[in-house]
Amino acid sequence: MNYLASIGAYAIMVREVFKKPTKWRIMRALILKEIDELIYGSLGILIFISFFIGGVVAIQTALNITSELIPKYLVGFATRQSIILEFAPTFCSIIMAGKVGSYITSSIGTMRVTEQIDALEVMGVNALNYLVFPKIIALLLYPFIIAIAMYVGIFGGWFAGVFGGFSTSADFVTGVQLDFIPFHITYAFIKTLVFAFILATIPSFHGFYMKGGALEVGKASTTSFVWTSVVIIIINYVLTQLMLG
Amino acid sequence: MIEVKDIYKSFGDAHVLKGVSATFEKGKTNLIIGQSGSGKTVFLKCLLGLFTPEEGTIAYDGKIYDELSGDEKRNLRQEMGMVFQGSALFDSMTVEGNVMFPMEMFTKQSRPEMQDRVDFVLRRVNLVDAHHKFPSEISGGMQKRVAIARAIVMNPKYLFCDEPNSGLDPKTAILIDNLIQEITEEYDITTVINTHDMNSVMEIGKKIVFLKNGLKEWEGTNKEIFKTDNKAVTDFVYSSELFKKGSPDVYRGKELEARSLKNEKSS
C-alpha cells in the first residue's frame, strides 16, 4: 500500500515540476549550474570506468574463445555490442544513480531539513519547478556523455586487446565494424534519455519529501540509490523487450 | 490585520489545533507563546498557508484565504515575509544573493534598482560589510539579520517569525527583538512571532496569544501577563529563564519590571 502511495506521490510531484515555471533568466542560470554539476562533473568518472570496463570485456571475451573455429575479430564485435547495448546506457546509469542521485537527494534533503524549501514556498516560488526542472533539462545532455562512454569503452577494449596480445588491431577493428546495426545506437540513446529522467526525478522525490534531520538525509540518499537502480533495471528490461524483442 | 476563526488541524490521530481563534493587529508585534508541543509552530504554518486547516477560516485584511483563487493566493504569499527559526538562508548564495532573491523572482526591476534596495535593507538591519559573504561565514545573529532583510525586502504586509532569537545570546536576542519591533512600527506591518522566550514577551509583546494543548488559553499584553490569575500562564511565565537564579545580567531589569508588575497587582 505504501508503495502505491509513493508511486502516486511521485506522479503528482512530476506534474508539479512542470507547473508555474520560474523566470527564464533565473532558470537559465540554474540549468547551466546543473549541467556543470551533473554532466560535466560526471564526465571524468564515466570516462575512467568506461575505459577499464571496455578493456575487461575485451580480455574476457578473448579468454573465452578457445576454439580455433571462432574468428578473432569476435573480440571487437563482442566488445562493441556489450558496450553499446548494455554497458554504456545501463551500467553507467547505475553508476550515475550513485554519484548524481546521491548528490541530488542529499542537496534537496538538506534544503528540506534546513527549511530552505519552506522558505521558497512561503515566498510563493514553485519549489519543485525551481529545484527539479533544471536537473531534468541538464540531464537531457546525458546521452552526450553516454556517447563518449561508448567511444572510450570500445577504445579501452581495443587498447587491452591489442596491447595485451589478445587480438590484432585489424581483427579488432573488423569486429567493431561487423554487422553494425544503427538502430542499436537509437535504442541505446532512447534508453539513456528515459534513464536521465529517472536519474533526475527519483532522487529529487526522495530528497524533497524526506522528513527528519541530518541522519535521515543520509538514509534518504541510500534509499534513493536503491530505488533509482531498481527502476532503471526494470525499465531496461521493459524497453529491451519492447524495442529489440 | 489577520483574523483567525476557530481553526482545527490534525495529523492522523494527533489533534494539534482544536479550534483556535485570534486576531493579530497591524503595526504591532503579536506574539504566540506556549510550551513545546502546544501547537505554536503548526498555528504559524497555518497562517503562512503551509498547512491547510481542516476547519475554520483565516482572513488577511478581510480576504479569506480559502476563498482566494490560485493567483490571488500567490499574490498574497508575496505580501508575506518569514523569518525561520534556523534562518533558512540559501547556503549556495551570498548574503546579497539571498536578500535579492525574492526581487529577482517576482519583480521586473533592473539590477541597479535591486542593488539599491538590497543595500538599503541591509543597512536597515545594521549589516553593511557582509554583502559578499556566504551564510556559513557569518554568525547566527548576522544570519537572523539577513533573514529579516530578506523577509522585508519586498515591503511585506505581514511578517512571520518562528523563534527569531533561538540559539542567540541574550544581548543579540534583544537586538533582534528590537529590530523586529522597529521594522513593524516603521512599515506598519502585521507581525506575528512564535516564541517561548519570556524576554521577548517583556520586550515586544504588544499582543500575546498563549496556546496550551492546541487551544487558546489566554490573550493579553506584556503588562497583563504578569497580573493574570491563569495558572497555566503563570506557570509558564515563572518557569522561564528570566526568573531562574543566575540568569544573565541582561535579564535583570526585565525580571525586576516583571516582579514589580506582579506586586502592583497583588497590592
GROMACS .gro file of C-alpha atoms in nm, chain A:
model
  245
    1MET     CA    1   0.000   0.000   0.000
    2ASN     CA    2   0.285   0.236   0.088
    3TYR     CA    3   0.448   0.163  -0.246
    4LEU     CA    4   0.128   0.259  -0.428
    5ALA     CA    5   0.104   0.581  -0.226
    6SER     CA    6   0.468   0.660  -0.312
    7ILE     CA    7   0.407   0.599  -0.683
    8GLY     CA    8   0.107   0.832  -0.667
    9ALA     CA    9   0.305   1.097  -0.481
   10TYR     CA   10   0.586   1.064  -0.738
   11ALA     CA   11   0.338   1.117  -1.025
   12ILE     CA   12   0.195   1.426  -0.854
   13MET     CA   13   0.547   1.557  -0.798
   14VAL     CA   14   0.635   1.514  -1.167
   15ARG     CA   15   0.320   1.705  -1.267
   16GLU     CA   16   0.402   1.987  -1.023
   17VAL     CA   17   0.756   2.017  -1.165
   18PHE     CA   18   0.613   2.143  -1.494
   19LYS     CA   19   0.364   2.388  -1.339
   20LYS     CA   20   0.417   2.760  -1.273
   21PRO     CA   21   0.763   2.797  -1.426
   22THR     CA   22   1.037   3.006  -1.273
   23LYS     CA   23   1.151   3.319  -1.462
   24TRP     CA   24   1.364   3.219  -1.760
   25ARG     CA   25   1.653   3.448  -1.657
   26ILE     CA   26   1.686   3.260  -1.327
   27MET     CA   27   1.608   2.919  -1.477
   28ARG     CA   28   1.884   2.959  -1.739
   29ALA     CA   29   2.143   3.017  -1.467
   30LEU     CA   30   2.013   2.718  -1.270
   31ILE     CA   31   2.025   2.491  -1.578
   32LEU     CA   32   2.385   2.592  -1.655
   33LYS     CA   33   2.482   2.527  -1.293
   34GLU     CA   34   2.321   2.182  -1.304
   35ILE     CA   35   2.492   2.098  -1.636
   36ASP     CA   36   2.820   2.179  -1.467
   37GLU     CA   37   2.740   1.971  -1.157
   38LEU     CA   38   2.557   1.674  -1.311
   39ILE     CA   39   2.704   1.638  -1.660
   40TYR     CA   40   3.050   1.795  -1.666
   41GLY     CA   41   3.116   1.676  -1.310
   42SER     CA   42   3.041   1.314  -1.405
   43LEU     CA   43   3.248   1.306  -1.722
   44GLY     CA   44   3.576   1.210  -1.552
   45ILE     CA   45   3.446   0.910  -1.358
   46LEU     CA   46   3.247   0.776  -1.656
   47ILE     CA   47   3.549   0.803  -1.891
   48PHE     CA   48   3.769   0.628  -1.635
   49ILE     CA   49   3.521   0.344  -1.574
   50SER     CA   50   3.431   0.304  -1.943
   51PHE     CA   51   3.793   0.265  -2.047
   52PHE     CA   52   3.865  -0.012  -1.799
   53ILE     CA   53   3.532  -0.194  -1.838
   54GLY     CA   54   3.584  -0.191  -2.216
   55GLY     CA   55   3.928  -0.344  -2.156
   56VAL     CA   56   3.790  -0.613  -1.924
   57VAL     CA   57   3.511  -0.706  -2.171
   58ALA     CA   58   3.772  -0.748  -2.448
   59ILE     CA   59   4.007  -0.959  -2.233
   60GLN     CA   60   3.728  -1.185  -2.101
   61THR     CA   61   3.584  -1.237  -2.449
   62ALA     CA   62   3.930  -1.324  -2.584
   63LEU     CA   63   3.999  -1.567  -2.298
   64ASN     CA   64   3.669  -1.746  -2.362
   65ILE     CA   65   3.742  -1.803  -2.729
   66THR     CA   66   3.910  -2.139  -2.703
   67SER     CA   67   3.807  -2.287  -3.035
   68GLU     CA   68   4.019  -2.220  -3.342
   69LEU     CA   69   3.695  -2.212  -3.543
   70ILE     CA   70   3.578  -1.889  -3.379
   71PRO     CA   71   3.730  -1.587  -3.557
   72LYS     CA   72   3.946  -1.347  -3.353
   73TYR     CA   73   3.751  -1.046  -3.472
   74LEU     CA   74   3.473  -1.163  -3.238
   75VAL     CA   75   3.662  -0.980  -2.959
   76GLY     CA   76   3.594  -0.643  -3.125
   77PHE     CA   77   3.238  -0.744  -3.215
   78ALA     CA   78   3.152  -0.858  -2.861
   79THR     CA   79   3.311  -0.551  -2.706
   80ARG     CA   80   3.113  -0.317  -2.933
   81GLN     CA   81   2.783  -0.494  -2.871
   82SER     CA   82   2.832  -0.515  -2.491
   83ILE     CA   83   2.937  -0.152  -2.463
   84ILE     CA   84   2.670  -0.002  -2.689
   85LEU     CA   85   2.376  -0.216  -2.584
   86GLU     CA   86   2.428  -0.252  -2.212
   87PHE     CA   87   2.739  -0.116  -2.051
   88ALA     CA   88   2.721   0.248  -2.163
   89PRO     CA   89   2.348   0.312  -2.120
   90THR     CA   90   2.262   0.083  -1.827
   91PHE     CA   91   2.577   0.021  -1.624
   92CYS     CA   92   2.677   0.389  -1.648
   93SER     CA   93   2.327   0.487  -1.531
   94ILE     CA   94   2.363   0.267  -1.222
   95ILE     CA   95   2.694   0.442  -1.151
   96MET     CA   96   2.521   0.776  -1.205
   97ALA     CA   97   2.246   0.672  -0.962
   98GLY     CA   98   2.521   0.651  -0.701
   99LYS     CA   99   2.707   0.964  -0.797
  100VAL     CA  100   2.446   1.208  -0.924
  101GLY     CA  101   2.144   1.052  -0.747
  102SER     CA  102   2.302   1.074  -0.402
  103TYR     CA  103   2.408   1.432  -0.470
  104ILE     CA  104   2.055   1.530  -0.576
  105THR     CA  105   1.887   1.360  -0.278
  106SER     CA  106   2.131   1.497  -0.022
  107SER     CA  107   2.129   1.852  -0.158
  108ILE     CA  108   1.748   1.873  -0.178
  109GLY     CA  109   1.712   1.681   0.152
  110THR     CA  110   1.944   1.926   0.328
  111MET     CA  111   1.735   2.213   0.192
  112ARG     CA  112   1.425   2.042   0.336
  113VAL     CA  113   1.588   1.988   0.678
  114THR     CA  114   1.714   2.347   0.700
  115GLU     CA  115   1.370   2.486   0.597
  116GLN     CA  116   1.509   2.635   0.273
  117ILE     CA  117   1.229   2.462   0.078
  118ASP     CA  118   0.971   2.607   0.321
  119ALA     CA  119   1.130   2.948   0.261
  120LEU     CA  120   1.083   2.907  -0.116
  121GLU     CA  121   0.720   2.801  -0.072
  122VAL     CA  122   0.641   3.087   0.165
  123MET     CA  123   0.775   3.330  -0.096
  124GLY     CA  124   0.532   3.181  -0.349
  125VAL     CA  125   0.802   3.002  -0.552
  126ASN     CA  126   0.711   2.662  -0.702
  127ALA     CA  127   0.992   2.481  -0.519
  128LEU     CA  128   0.961   2.168  -0.735
  129ASN     CA  129   0.996   2.364  -1.057
  130TYR     CA  130   1.283   2.568  -0.913
  131LEU     CA  131   1.476   2.265  -0.784
  132VAL     CA  132   1.388   1.971  -1.010
  133PHE     CA  133   1.316   2.118  -1.355
  134PRO     CA  134   1.676   2.241  -1.412
  135LYS     CA  135   1.804   1.893  -1.326
  136ILE     CA  136   1.572   1.730  -1.580
  137ILE     CA  137   1.683   1.974  -1.852
  138ALA     CA  138   2.052   1.937  -1.761
  139LEU     CA  139   2.022   1.559  -1.781
  140LEU     CA  140   1.889   1.585  -2.137
  141LEU     CA  141   2.260   1.616  -2.216
  142TYR     CA  142   2.320   1.276  -2.057
  143PRO     CA  143   2.320   1.094  -2.397
  144PHE     CA  144   2.625   1.302  -2.492
  145ILE     CA  145   2.833   1.162  -2.206
  146ILE     CA  146   2.700   0.816  -2.281
  147ALA     CA  147   2.819   0.860  -2.642
  148ILE     CA  148   3.162   0.949  -2.504
  149ALA     CA  149   3.143   0.645  -2.270
  150MET     CA  150   3.067   0.422  -2.574
  151TYR     CA  151   3.365   0.557  -2.765
  152VAL     CA  152   3.603   0.533  -2.470
  153GLY     CA  153   3.476   0.184  -2.377
  154ILE     CA  154   3.541   0.049  -2.727
  155PHE     CA  155   3.880   0.225  -2.729
  156GLY     CA  156   3.957   0.061  -2.392
  157GLY     CA  157   3.869  -0.276  -2.547
  158TRP     CA  158   4.098  -0.211  -2.844
  159PHE     CA  159   4.379  -0.097  -2.612
  160ALA     CA  160   4.354  -0.404  -2.386
  161GLY     CA  161   4.303  -0.641  -2.681
  162VAL     CA  162   4.595  -0.513  -2.886
  163PHE     CA  163   4.847  -0.432  -2.613
  164GLY     CA  164   4.753  -0.740  -2.410
  165GLY     CA  165   4.819  -0.959  -2.708
  166PHE     CA  166   4.463  -1.092  -2.731
  167SER     CA  167   4.383  -0.958  -3.076
  168THR     CA  168   4.543  -0.770  -3.361
  169SER     CA  169   4.432  -0.414  -3.427
  170ALA     CA  170   4.299  -0.514  -3.771
  171ASP     CA  171   4.092  -0.803  -3.628
  172PHE     CA  172   3.952  -0.583  -3.354
  173VAL     CA  173   3.854  -0.304  -3.596
  174THR     CA  174   3.698  -0.561  -3.831
  175GLY     CA  175   3.491  -0.694  -3.542
  176VAL     CA  176   3.382  -0.346  -3.439
  177GLN     CA  177   3.260  -0.275  -3.795
  178LEU     CA  178   3.099  -0.617  -3.847
  179ASP     CA  179   2.718  -0.636  -3.884
  180PHE     CA  180   2.670  -0.291  -3.738
  181ILE     CA  181   2.301  -0.212  -3.683
  182PRO     CA  182   2.246   0.165  -3.646
  183PHE     CA  183   1.916   0.106  -3.461
  184HIS     CA  184   2.118  -0.027  -3.167
  185ILE     CA  185   2.253   0.326  -3.117
  186THR     CA  186   1.898   0.466  -3.133
  187TYR     CA  187   1.787   0.203  -2.881
  188ALA     CA  188   2.075   0.291  -2.650
  189PHE     CA  189   2.001   0.665  -2.667
  190ILE     CA  190   1.627   0.618  -2.610
  191LYS     CA  191   1.713   0.412  -2.301
  192THR     CA  192   1.959   0.678  -2.191
  193LEU     CA  193   1.701   0.955  -2.217
  194VAL     CA  194   1.450   0.756  -2.012
  195PHE     CA  195   1.719   0.681  -1.753
  196ALA     CA  196   1.814   1.050  -1.745
  197PHE     CA  197   1.456   1.138  -1.647
  198ILE     CA  198   1.463   0.868  -1.377
  199LEU     CA  199   1.802   0.992  -1.253
  200ALA     CA  200   1.667   1.346  -1.216
  201THR     CA  201   1.327   1.271  -1.063
  202ILE     CA  202   1.354   0.970  -0.829
  203PRO     CA  203   1.643   1.113  -0.620
  204SER     CA  204   1.462   1.451  -0.616
  205PHE     CA  205   1.147   1.278  -0.488
  206HIS     CA  206   1.340   1.115  -0.203
  207GLY     CA  207   1.508   1.443  -0.110
  208PHE     CA  208   1.202   1.664  -0.143
  209TYR     CA  209   0.965   1.454   0.067
  210MET     CA  210   1.213   1.340   0.333
  211LYS     CA  211   1.138   1.401   0.699
  212GLY     CA  212   1.378   1.428   0.991
  213GLY     CA  213   1.732   1.554   1.035
  214ALA     CA  214   2.085   1.503   0.911
  215LEU     CA  215   2.080   1.127   0.974
  216GLU     CA  216   1.766   1.091   0.763
  217VAL     CA  217   1.935   1.279   0.477
  218GLY     CA  218   2.195   1.001   0.467
  219LYS     CA  219   1.926   0.732   0.482
  220ALA     CA  220   1.727   0.906   0.207
  221SER     CA  221   2.037   0.909  -0.017
  222THR     CA  222   2.082   0.535   0.029
  223THR     CA  223   1.713   0.461  -0.032
  224SER     CA  224   1.718   0.685  -0.335
  225PHE     CA  225   2.018   0.496  -0.482
  226VAL     CA  226   1.847   0.161  -0.427
  227TRP     CA  227   1.516   0.269  -0.585
  228THR     CA  228   1.677   0.452  -0.875
  229SER     CA  229   1.882   0.140  -0.956
  230VAL     CA  230   1.579  -0.089  -0.923
  231VAL     CA  231   1.367   0.129  -1.151
  232ILE     CA  232   1.649   0.159  -1.407
  233ILE     CA  233   1.688  -0.219  -1.417
  234ILE     CA  234   1.313  -0.279  -1.456
  235ILE     CA  235   1.274  -0.009  -1.723
  236ASN     CA  236   1.582  -0.150  -1.901
  237TYR     CA  237   1.410  -0.488  -1.924
  238VAL     CA  238   1.082  -0.339  -2.043
  239LEU     CA  239   1.245  -0.118  -2.308
  240THR     CA  240   1.464  -0.400  -2.433
  241GLN     CA  241   1.162  -0.626  -2.470
  242LEU     CA  242   0.967  -0.352  -2.648
  243MET     CA  243   1.243  -0.235  -2.882
  244LEU     CA  244   1.452  -0.543  -2.951
  245GLY     CA  245   1.224  -0.828  -2.855
   0.00000   0.00000   0.00000
